[in-house]
Amino acid sequence: MAEENVDDPLQLPDMTPKKRRQSGPRSPEQRKKQHTEKQPEEDPEVGITVKYDFGWDKRGNGFRYDSRSGRGSLFGQLTNACLGYMVMSSYCRKCAMGASAGDHDCVCNHDGSAKAMEPRAAVQLCLNNPNLTQANVRVDTIVADRDASTFAALQKESPHPINRLVDLNHNLKGFNNDLYLLKKSFTWLTTDCIEYLKRCFQKAIKQNKNNVMDVRKAILNVVPHVYNEHEGCGGWCKAKSQPDYPFKNLPQMKPLSDPAFRVRLEEILGTQAAEAEQLAACGSTQVNENFNHMVVSRSAKSRFYGGTNALKTRVAGAVCVKNIGIDYTDNVFQAAQLSPTVTKGRSSLKKAIERTRLYKKLPQVKRRRLQLKCQERWHEAKENSTGGITYASGMGNVMERAVAATTAALSAIQEVSSWIPPHSVLQPNCAMVFLDLETTGFGRDCEILQVAATCQGAEYSAYMLPQGKISQQASEVTGLKVVRGKLVHNSVALPTKPPRIVASELLAFLKRCGEQVVLVGHNLVRFDAPRILQFMKNYGEPMEFCEVVHGLVDTVPHLKQGKVGKLEHLANSYLTENKWSGHKKNAHNALSDCALVEGLLDHFSISREALLSSCVAMGDFMRRQVVLRNQTRLSKDLMCFTAAGISKHMIIKMAGAGVTIDELKQVMVSKGTKGIGPCLGVQINGKPRVTCNKKIVESIATFVRQAVEADGVDLSHLI
């Protein structure tokens, strides 16, 4: 420490700078060296097992690994203490500035590639380690990842044979990669299935720790187990005693049956079983990974410290924490005769770290951690599949055009979109009006014969003479017919009113019910609401109607019992009191139907709050009607996709989102096959525009590509 940096509040002892430098170690690196010198001597040629790993100081992106610095670490198998570390650097800042080699402490000790740092550091730490030489021990077994160059370098330089144990975590990653490569050929191989196979493989090793033969047998038994052959399974296998045991993580909760996949899986597991001797010890370099994390917290990868001794000091600090503890700085300060740190705070921090370490090892905590990890993975998968695409490299313009096309499609039908009501807040004292219609048929163009509405004892009902014919099917259901220009119900003539007067009277009735009205009805959203809106548009004031009516409540989801959902069947089954007999006889009379709906809601104790919670705002309902009209308008041109195996439901969904064949061809010409996914899956209002399903997107992309190439466009330069 330079004298000019000493500050009076530190209360340093009265020493000269020279004596202070000579009195103790000047850095955590020297403190660590002093600590390792205290290791007791043991008998010569004692073989030990060590763990080795290497970390770089620059993030690798999967394509480029050119870090100028890194560090290797060597830890004992039994003690988990750091037996040695080495900082590698291929750059020196002083040398880069033109300083000669003898003028400074050059930190450059490597002149090869970044990947060559790992085997070179391994040779130095395992074979030329002064700490191991002083302790009279040698490395006989090393636990490391599957870096062939590291182990090959050790075998070449070592005067004695060295055994290798494979780190289970790195090995599991390799097994995971092999399974995901198979996923490209076997589309039914889901993520849950891959995770299940990984768990089976991992448990086969860990449950037979240190038993090479049993590990080999257990690994080879994974394939028969998932193919429902349990002769080699132990007592842990529930499927062995339960022939119909559901494999909840396998496709359709059934054992695998694909013979081609079995051959590929047996090849992968056979390779793993051949290395059972290296796997049986359940080796782990987790302590090395933890050390790398500690180093990164002191030497961030966003900064470069490898050009000076700063990196060595920071790495040495992590070594001291690993070997001595968080209070190692107190020992450094005492050796340097400097003022002590706040030892109480350091001691509390050390105890907290120990408590956290012990807590994380508890079985219930590990189970909870795994559960949260699975939940996070499921949530992420759900968001990716149902939330739509929000990011795709180089596809910003494709997604912008897709959103614009959907927006244009929603506003294409001016006569509907021009009177969509603005959003309004649902009031707690809104009036709930039960509404029902009787019509001339069940199609979109049917006419209304009867309108009925009830609200807290008040009721309104009116009949109208249709301009067209009443279908025979509707007449059989309602009992309504037109005879000699009059509307007849079971041979009794009914009084009728002109449609314009009915529309005016209905609107006046709704206004008397309250300032804000919510319409309630059985199958209201799908059947009654579109027809009453069209009726008000033709004969009344649609804008005024939408201002009074806030939303719609369909009672089908609330009243449906299993597969029984029709109002007539529900009334016959549950409204058995005598007071309902008259209404049940007049079933398909709109006024009686309103009473039956009200009675069923009371019978099942459906609260007002439950009904309002499912209310569909009138504006949202109107937008849905626009989508339905778009589907009718555009679906005819998109029916060509049925040749690609696309379902009619998906084609209608594409039409509702404003997707056209010309738009897809334009995306194919500009971006190729990879542009179809963002075009169909871009997020709109929190959901995909059409779908994010890879199989469907690939089928559509293949069909569009063939259509574009058939038009004579060359797409060979596009993926």
Short mmCIF file of N, CA and C in Angstrom, two decimals, residues 486-601:
data_model
loop_
_atom_site.label_atom_id
_atom_site.label_comp_id
_atom_site.label_asym_id
_atom_site.label_seq_id
_atom_site.Cartn_x
_atom_site.Cartn_y
_atom_site.Cartn_z
N LYS A 486 -101.41 -14.78 -40.94
CA LYS A 486 -101.41 -14.55 -39.50
C LYS A 486 -100.45 -15.53 -38.82
N LEU A 487 -99.87 -15.06 -37.71
CA LEU A 487 -98.97 -15.91 -36.93
C LEU A 487 -99.81 -16.73 -35.98
N VAL A 488 -99.64 -18.06 -36.04
CA VAL A 488 -100.48 -18.98 -35.28
C VAL A 488 -99.59 -19.84 -34.40
N HIS A 489 -100.04 -20.06 -33.15
CA HIS A 489 -99.35 -20.97 -32.23
C HIS A 489 -100.33 -22.04 -31.80
N ASN A 490 -100.09 -23.26 -32.24
CA ASN A 490 -100.98 -24.38 -31.93
C ASN A 490 -102.43 -24.05 -32.30
N SER A 491 -102.63 -23.57 -33.52
CA SER A 491 -103.94 -23.24 -34.09
C SER A 491 -104.58 -22.01 -33.47
N VAL A 492 -103.87 -21.26 -32.63
CA VAL A 492 -104.40 -20.04 -32.02
C VAL A 492 -103.67 -18.85 -32.61
N ALA A 493 -104.42 -17.91 -33.17
CA ALA A 493 -103.81 -16.73 -33.78
C ALA A 493 -103.23 -15.83 -32.70
N LEU A 494 -102.08 -15.26 -32.97
CA LEU A 494 -101.38 -14.42 -32.01
C LEU A 494 -101.36 -12.98 -32.49
N PRO A 495 -101.48 -12.02 -31.56
CA PRO A 495 -101.39 -10.61 -31.96
C PRO A 495 -99.95 -10.26 -32.31
N THR A 496 -99.75 -9.57 -33.39
CA THR A 496 -98.40 -9.20 -33.83
C THR A 496 -98.27 -7.69 -33.93
N LYS A 497 -97.01 -7.24 -33.90
CA LYS A 497 -96.69 -5.82 -34.01
C LYS A 497 -95.65 -5.62 -35.10
N PRO A 498 -95.59 -4.45 -35.68
CA PRO A 498 -94.54 -4.16 -36.67
C PRO A 498 -93.16 -4.20 -36.01
N PRO A 499 -92.15 -4.66 -36.71
CA PRO A 499 -90.81 -4.77 -36.12
C PRO A 499 -90.27 -3.45 -35.58
N ARG A 500 -90.55 -2.33 -36.24
CA ARG A 500 -90.01 -1.05 -35.78
C ARG A 500 -90.61 -0.66 -34.43
N ILE A 501 -91.90 -0.96 -34.23
CA ILE A 501 -92.53 -0.65 -32.94
C ILE A 501 -91.96 -1.56 -31.85
N VAL A 502 -91.74 -2.84 -32.19
CA VAL A 502 -91.16 -3.77 -31.21
C VAL A 502 -89.77 -3.31 -30.79
N ALA A 503 -88.98 -2.87 -31.75
CA ALA A 503 -87.64 -2.38 -31.42
C ALA A 503 -87.70 -1.18 -30.50
N SER A 504 -88.62 -0.26 -30.76
CA SER A 504 -88.76 0.93 -29.92
C SER A 504 -89.23 0.55 -28.52
N GLU A 505 -90.22 -0.35 -28.43
CA GLU A 505 -90.74 -0.75 -27.12
C GLU A 505 -89.69 -1.52 -26.32
N LEU A 506 -88.92 -2.38 -26.98
CA LEU A 506 -87.87 -3.13 -26.27
C LEU A 506 -86.81 -2.19 -25.71
N LEU A 507 -86.42 -1.20 -26.49
CA LEU A 507 -85.42 -0.23 -26.03
C LEU A 507 -85.95 0.57 -24.85
N ALA A 508 -87.23 0.95 -24.91
CA ALA A 508 -87.83 1.68 -23.79
C ALA A 508 -87.90 0.81 -22.54
N PHE A 509 -88.21 -0.48 -22.71
CA PHE A 509 -88.26 -1.39 -21.56
C PHE A 509 -86.88 -1.52 -20.90
N LEU A 510 -85.85 -1.64 -21.72
CA LEU A 510 -84.49 -1.75 -21.17
C LEU A 510 -84.10 -0.49 -20.42
N LYS A 511 -84.50 0.68 -20.92
CA LYS A 511 -84.17 1.92 -20.24
C LYS A 511 -84.89 2.02 -18.90
N ARG A 512 -86.11 1.49 -18.83
CA ARG A 512 -86.84 1.51 -17.56
C ARG A 512 -86.20 0.59 -16.53
N CYS A 513 -85.52 -0.46 -17.01
CA CYS A 513 -84.89 -1.41 -16.07
C CYS A 513 -83.71 -0.78 -15.34
N GLY A 514 -82.99 0.12 -15.95
CA GLY A 514 -81.84 0.75 -15.31
C GLY A 514 -81.00 1.51 -16.31
N GLU A 515 -80.08 2.32 -15.77
CA GLU A 515 -79.20 3.09 -16.64
C GLU A 515 -78.19 2.20 -17.37
N GLN A 516 -77.79 1.11 -16.71
CA GLN A 516 -76.86 0.16 -17.32
C GLN A 516 -77.45 -1.23 -17.22
N VAL A 517 -77.56 -1.92 -18.35
CA VAL A 517 -78.23 -3.21 -18.42
C VAL A 517 -77.25 -4.28 -18.87
N VAL A 518 -77.38 -5.47 -18.26
CA VAL A 518 -76.64 -6.65 -18.69
C VAL A 518 -77.66 -7.69 -19.11
N LEU A 519 -77.60 -8.12 -20.37
CA LEU A 519 -78.53 -9.13 -20.87
C LEU A 519 -78.06 -10.52 -20.46
N VAL A 520 -79.02 -11.34 -19.98
CA VAL A 520 -78.72 -12.70 -19.54
C VAL A 520 -79.62 -13.65 -20.32
N GLY A 521 -79.04 -14.73 -20.84
CA GLY A 521 -79.83 -15.69 -21.58
C GLY A 521 -79.09 -16.99 -21.79
N HIS A 522 -79.86 -18.02 -22.13
CA HIS A 522 -79.28 -19.33 -22.39
C HIS A 522 -78.85 -19.40 -23.85
N ASN A 523 -77.56 -19.62 -24.07
CA ASN A 523 -76.95 -19.59 -25.41
C ASN A 523 -77.11 -18.21 -26.03
N LEU A 524 -77.03 -17.20 -25.19
CA LEU A 524 -77.26 -15.82 -25.63
C LEU A 524 -76.16 -15.34 -26.57
N VAL A 525 -74.90 -15.61 -26.23
CA VAL A 525 -73.79 -15.04 -26.98
C VAL A 525 -73.74 -15.62 -28.39
N ARG A 526 -74.00 -16.89 -28.53
CA ARG A 526 -73.85 -17.54 -29.83
C ARG A 526 -75.08 -17.35 -30.72
N PHE A 527 -76.29 -17.31 -30.12
CA PHE A 527 -77.50 -17.30 -30.95
C PHE A 527 -78.29 -16.00 -30.84
N ASP A 528 -78.78 -15.67 -29.66
CA ASP A 528 -79.72 -14.55 -29.51
C ASP A 528 -79.07 -13.20 -29.76
N ALA A 529 -77.87 -12.98 -29.20
CA ALA A 529 -77.26 -11.65 -29.27
C ALA A 529 -76.99 -11.19 -30.70
N PRO A 530 -76.37 -12.02 -31.58
CA PRO A 530 -76.15 -11.54 -32.96
C PRO A 530 -77.44 -11.16 -33.67
N ARG A 531 -78.53 -11.88 -33.39
CA ARG A 531 -79.79 -11.62 -34.09
C ARG A 531 -80.51 -10.40 -33.54
N ILE A 532 -80.44 -10.18 -32.22
CA ILE A 532 -81.10 -8.99 -31.68
C ILE A 532 -80.34 -7.73 -32.10
N LEU A 533 -79.01 -7.84 -32.24
CA LEU A 533 -78.22 -6.70 -32.71
C LEU A 533 -78.56 -6.37 -34.16
N GLN A 534 -78.66 -7.39 -35.00
CA GLN A 534 -79.03 -7.16 -36.39
C GLN A 534 -80.45 -6.59 -36.49
N PHE A 535 -81.32 -7.08 -35.62
CA PHE A 535 -82.70 -6.58 -35.58
C PHE A 535 -82.74 -5.10 -35.21
N MET A 536 -81.97 -4.71 -34.17
CA MET A 536 -81.94 -3.31 -33.76
C MET A 536 -81.31 -2.44 -34.85
N LYS A 537 -80.36 -2.99 -35.57
CA LYS A 537 -79.74 -2.22 -36.65
C LYS A 537 -80.73 -1.97 -37.79
N ASN A 538 -81.59 -2.97 -38.07
CA ASN A 538 -82.53 -2.85 -39.18
C ASN A 538 -83.74 -1.99 -38.84
N TYR A 539 -84.18 -2.04 -37.56
CA TYR A 539 -85.46 -1.40 -37.23
C TYR A 539 -85.38 -0.40 -36.06
N GLY A 540 -84.25 -0.32 -35.41
CA GLY A 540 -84.19 0.54 -34.24
C GLY A 540 -82.99 1.45 -34.23
N GLU A 541 -82.50 1.72 -33.05
CA GLU A 541 -81.34 2.58 -32.83
C GLU A 541 -80.20 1.74 -32.26
N PRO A 542 -79.32 1.21 -33.10
CA PRO A 542 -78.26 0.34 -32.58
C PRO A 542 -77.30 1.06 -31.64
N MET A 543 -76.97 2.32 -31.93
CA MET A 543 -76.05 3.05 -31.06
C MET A 543 -76.65 3.23 -29.68
N GLU A 544 -77.91 3.61 -29.63
CA GLU A 544 -78.58 3.82 -28.34
C GLU A 544 -78.73 2.50 -27.60
N PHE A 545 -79.00 1.42 -28.35
CA PHE A 545 -79.12 0.10 -27.73
C PHE A 545 -77.80 -0.31 -27.07
N CYS A 546 -76.68 -0.09 -27.76
CA CYS A 546 -75.37 -0.48 -27.22
C CYS A 546 -74.96 0.41 -26.05
N GLU A 547 -75.45 1.64 -26.01
CA GLU A 547 -75.15 2.50 -24.87
C GLU A 547 -75.87 2.04 -23.62
N VAL A 548 -77.07 1.49 -23.77
CA VAL A 548 -77.84 1.00 -22.62
C VAL A 548 -77.32 -0.36 -22.17
N VAL A 549 -77.07 -1.25 -23.12
CA VAL A 549 -76.63 -2.62 -22.80
C VAL A 549 -75.11 -2.62 -22.66
N HIS A 550 -74.63 -2.91 -21.45
CA HIS A 550 -73.17 -2.94 -21.22
C HIS A 550 -72.54 -4.23 -21.72
N GLY A 551 -73.23 -5.37 -21.47
CA GLY A 551 -72.61 -6.64 -21.83
C GLY A 551 -73.61 -7.77 -21.85
N LEU A 552 -73.09 -8.97 -22.07
CA LEU A 552 -73.89 -10.18 -22.24
C LEU A 552 -73.39 -11.27 -21.31
N VAL A 553 -74.33 -12.02 -20.74
CA VAL A 553 -73.98 -13.15 -19.89
C VAL A 553 -74.67 -14.39 -20.43
N ASP A 554 -73.88 -15.38 -20.81
CA ASP A 554 -74.42 -16.65 -21.31
C ASP A 554 -74.49 -17.62 -20.14
N THR A 555 -75.66 -18.21 -19.91
CA THR A 555 -75.85 -19.10 -18.76
C THR A 555 -75.47 -20.54 -19.03
N VAL A 556 -75.14 -20.88 -20.27
CA VAL A 556 -74.79 -22.27 -20.58
C VAL A 556 -73.63 -22.77 -19.73
N PRO A 557 -72.50 -22.04 -19.61
CA PRO A 557 -71.39 -22.55 -18.78
C PRO A 557 -71.77 -22.70 -17.30
N HIS A 558 -72.73 -21.92 -16.83
CA HIS A 558 -73.12 -21.98 -15.42
C HIS A 558 -74.12 -23.11 -15.15
N LEU A 559 -74.96 -23.44 -16.12
CA LEU A 559 -76.04 -24.40 -15.89
C LEU A 559 -75.76 -25.78 -16.46
N LYS A 560 -74.83 -25.90 -17.38
CA LYS A 560 -74.58 -27.18 -18.04
C LYS A 560 -74.14 -28.23 -17.03
N GLN A 561 -74.78 -29.39 -17.08
CA GLN A 561 -74.47 -30.50 -16.19
C GLN A 561 -73.93 -31.66 -17.01
N GLY A 562 -72.61 -31.78 -17.05
CA GLY A 562 -71.99 -32.80 -17.88
C GLY A 562 -72.25 -32.50 -19.34
N LYS A 563 -72.89 -33.45 -20.04
CA LYS A 563 -73.21 -33.25 -21.45
C LYS A 563 -74.60 -32.65 -21.65
N VAL A 564 -75.36 -32.51 -20.57
CA VAL A 564 -76.71 -31.96 -20.66
C VAL A 564 -76.62 -30.45 -20.59
N GLY A 565 -76.97 -29.78 -21.68
CA GLY A 565 -76.86 -28.33 -21.71
C GLY A 565 -78.09 -27.62 -22.25
N LYS A 566 -79.01 -28.35 -22.90
CA LYS A 566 -80.20 -27.71 -23.45
C LYS A 566 -81.14 -27.29 -22.32
N LEU A 567 -81.78 -26.14 -22.51
CA LEU A 567 -82.65 -25.59 -21.46
C LEU A 567 -83.82 -26.51 -21.16
N GLU A 568 -84.42 -27.08 -22.20
CA GLU A 568 -85.58 -27.95 -22.00
C GLU A 568 -85.21 -29.18 -21.18
N HIS A 569 -84.07 -29.80 -21.45
CA HIS A 569 -83.66 -30.99 -20.71
C HIS A 569 -83.30 -30.65 -19.27
N LEU A 570 -82.65 -29.53 -19.05
CA LEU A 570 -82.30 -29.12 -17.69
C LEU A 570 -83.55 -28.84 -16.86
N ALA A 571 -84.53 -28.18 -17.47
CA ALA A 571 -85.76 -27.87 -16.74
C ALA A 571 -86.52 -29.14 -16.37
N ASN A 572 -86.59 -30.09 -17.28
CA ASN A 572 -87.30 -31.34 -16.99
C ASN A 572 -86.60 -32.15 -15.90
N SER A 573 -85.28 -32.02 -15.79
CA SER A 573 -84.53 -32.82 -14.82
C SER A 573 -84.48 -32.19 -13.44
N TYR A 574 -84.45 -30.86 -13.35
CA TYR A 574 -84.18 -30.21 -12.07
C TYR A 574 -85.32 -29.34 -11.55
N LEU A 575 -86.17 -28.83 -12.42
CA LEU A 575 -87.30 -28.02 -11.96
C LEU A 575 -88.53 -28.92 -11.89
N THR A 576 -88.65 -29.67 -10.81
CA THR A 576 -89.70 -30.69 -10.68
C THR A 576 -90.91 -30.21 -9.90
N GLU A 577 -90.89 -28.99 -9.36
CA GLU A 577 -92.03 -28.49 -8.59
C GLU A 577 -93.20 -28.16 -9.52
N ASN A 578 -94.40 -28.16 -8.93
CA ASN A 578 -95.61 -27.95 -9.74
C ASN A 578 -95.66 -26.57 -10.38
N LYS A 579 -95.05 -25.57 -9.73
CA LYS A 579 -95.15 -24.21 -10.26
C LYS A 579 -94.43 -24.05 -11.60
N TRP A 580 -93.58 -25.03 -11.93
CA TRP A 580 -92.84 -24.93 -13.20
C TRP A 580 -93.51 -25.72 -14.32
N SER A 581 -94.58 -26.45 -14.01
CA SER A 581 -95.18 -27.32 -15.03
C SER A 581 -95.73 -26.51 -16.20
N GLY A 582 -96.34 -25.35 -15.91
CA GLY A 582 -96.88 -24.52 -16.99
C GLY A 582 -95.80 -23.98 -17.90
N HIS A 583 -94.69 -23.55 -17.32
CA HIS A 583 -93.60 -23.03 -18.14
C HIS A 583 -92.95 -24.14 -18.98
N LYS A 584 -92.86 -25.34 -18.40
CA LYS A 584 -92.25 -26.44 -19.14
C LYS A 584 -93.13 -26.88 -20.31
N LYS A 585 -94.47 -26.76 -20.13
CA LYS A 585 -95.35 -27.09 -21.25
C LYS A 585 -95.21 -26.07 -22.37
N ASN A 586 -94.94 -24.83 -21.97
CA ASN A 586 -94.77 -23.77 -22.97
C ASN A 586 -93.30 -23.57 -23.35
N ALA A 587 -92.50 -24.64 -23.22
CA ALA A 587 -91.09 -24.52 -23.59
C ALA A 587 -90.98 -24.06 -25.04
N HIS A 588 -89.98 -23.22 -25.29
CA HIS A 588 -89.76 -22.56 -26.57
C HIS A 588 -90.75 -21.43 -26.80
N ASN A 589 -91.46 -21.05 -25.72
CA ASN A 589 -92.09 -19.74 -25.69
C ASN A 589 -91.09 -18.82 -25.01
N ALA A 590 -90.75 -17.71 -25.64
CA ALA A 590 -89.64 -16.88 -25.16
C ALA A 590 -89.84 -16.43 -23.73
N LEU A 591 -91.07 -16.07 -23.35
CA LEU A 591 -91.32 -15.58 -22.00
C LEU A 591 -91.16 -16.71 -20.98
N SER A 592 -91.63 -17.90 -21.32
CA SER A 592 -91.46 -19.06 -20.42
C SER A 592 -90.00 -19.46 -20.32
N ASP A 593 -89.27 -19.35 -21.41
CA ASP A 593 -87.85 -19.69 -21.37
C ASP A 593 -87.09 -18.76 -20.42
N CYS A 594 -87.45 -17.48 -20.40
CA CYS A 594 -86.80 -16.55 -19.46
C CYS A 594 -87.07 -16.97 -18.02
N ALA A 595 -88.30 -17.39 -17.74
CA ALA A 595 -88.63 -17.83 -16.39
C ALA A 595 -87.88 -19.10 -16.02
N LEU A 596 -87.74 -20.04 -16.96
CA LEU A 596 -87.02 -21.28 -16.69
C LEU A 596 -85.54 -21.01 -16.41
N VAL A 597 -84.93 -20.10 -17.16
CA VAL A 597 -83.52 -19.76 -16.92
C VAL A 597 -83.35 -19.19 -15.53
N GLU A 598 -84.28 -18.30 -15.13
CA GLU A 598 -84.21 -17.70 -13.80
C GLU A 598 -84.37 -18.76 -12.72
N GLY A 599 -85.28 -19.71 -12.96
CA GLY A 599 -85.49 -20.77 -11.98
C GLY A 599 -84.29 -21.70 -11.85
N LEU A 600 -83.66 -22.03 -12.95
CA LEU A 600 -82.47 -22.90 -12.89
C LEU A 600 -81.31 -22.21 -12.17
N LEU A 601 -81.14 -20.92 -12.38
CA LEU A 601 -80.08 -20.19 -11.66
C LEU A 601 -80.32 -20.22 -10.16
#
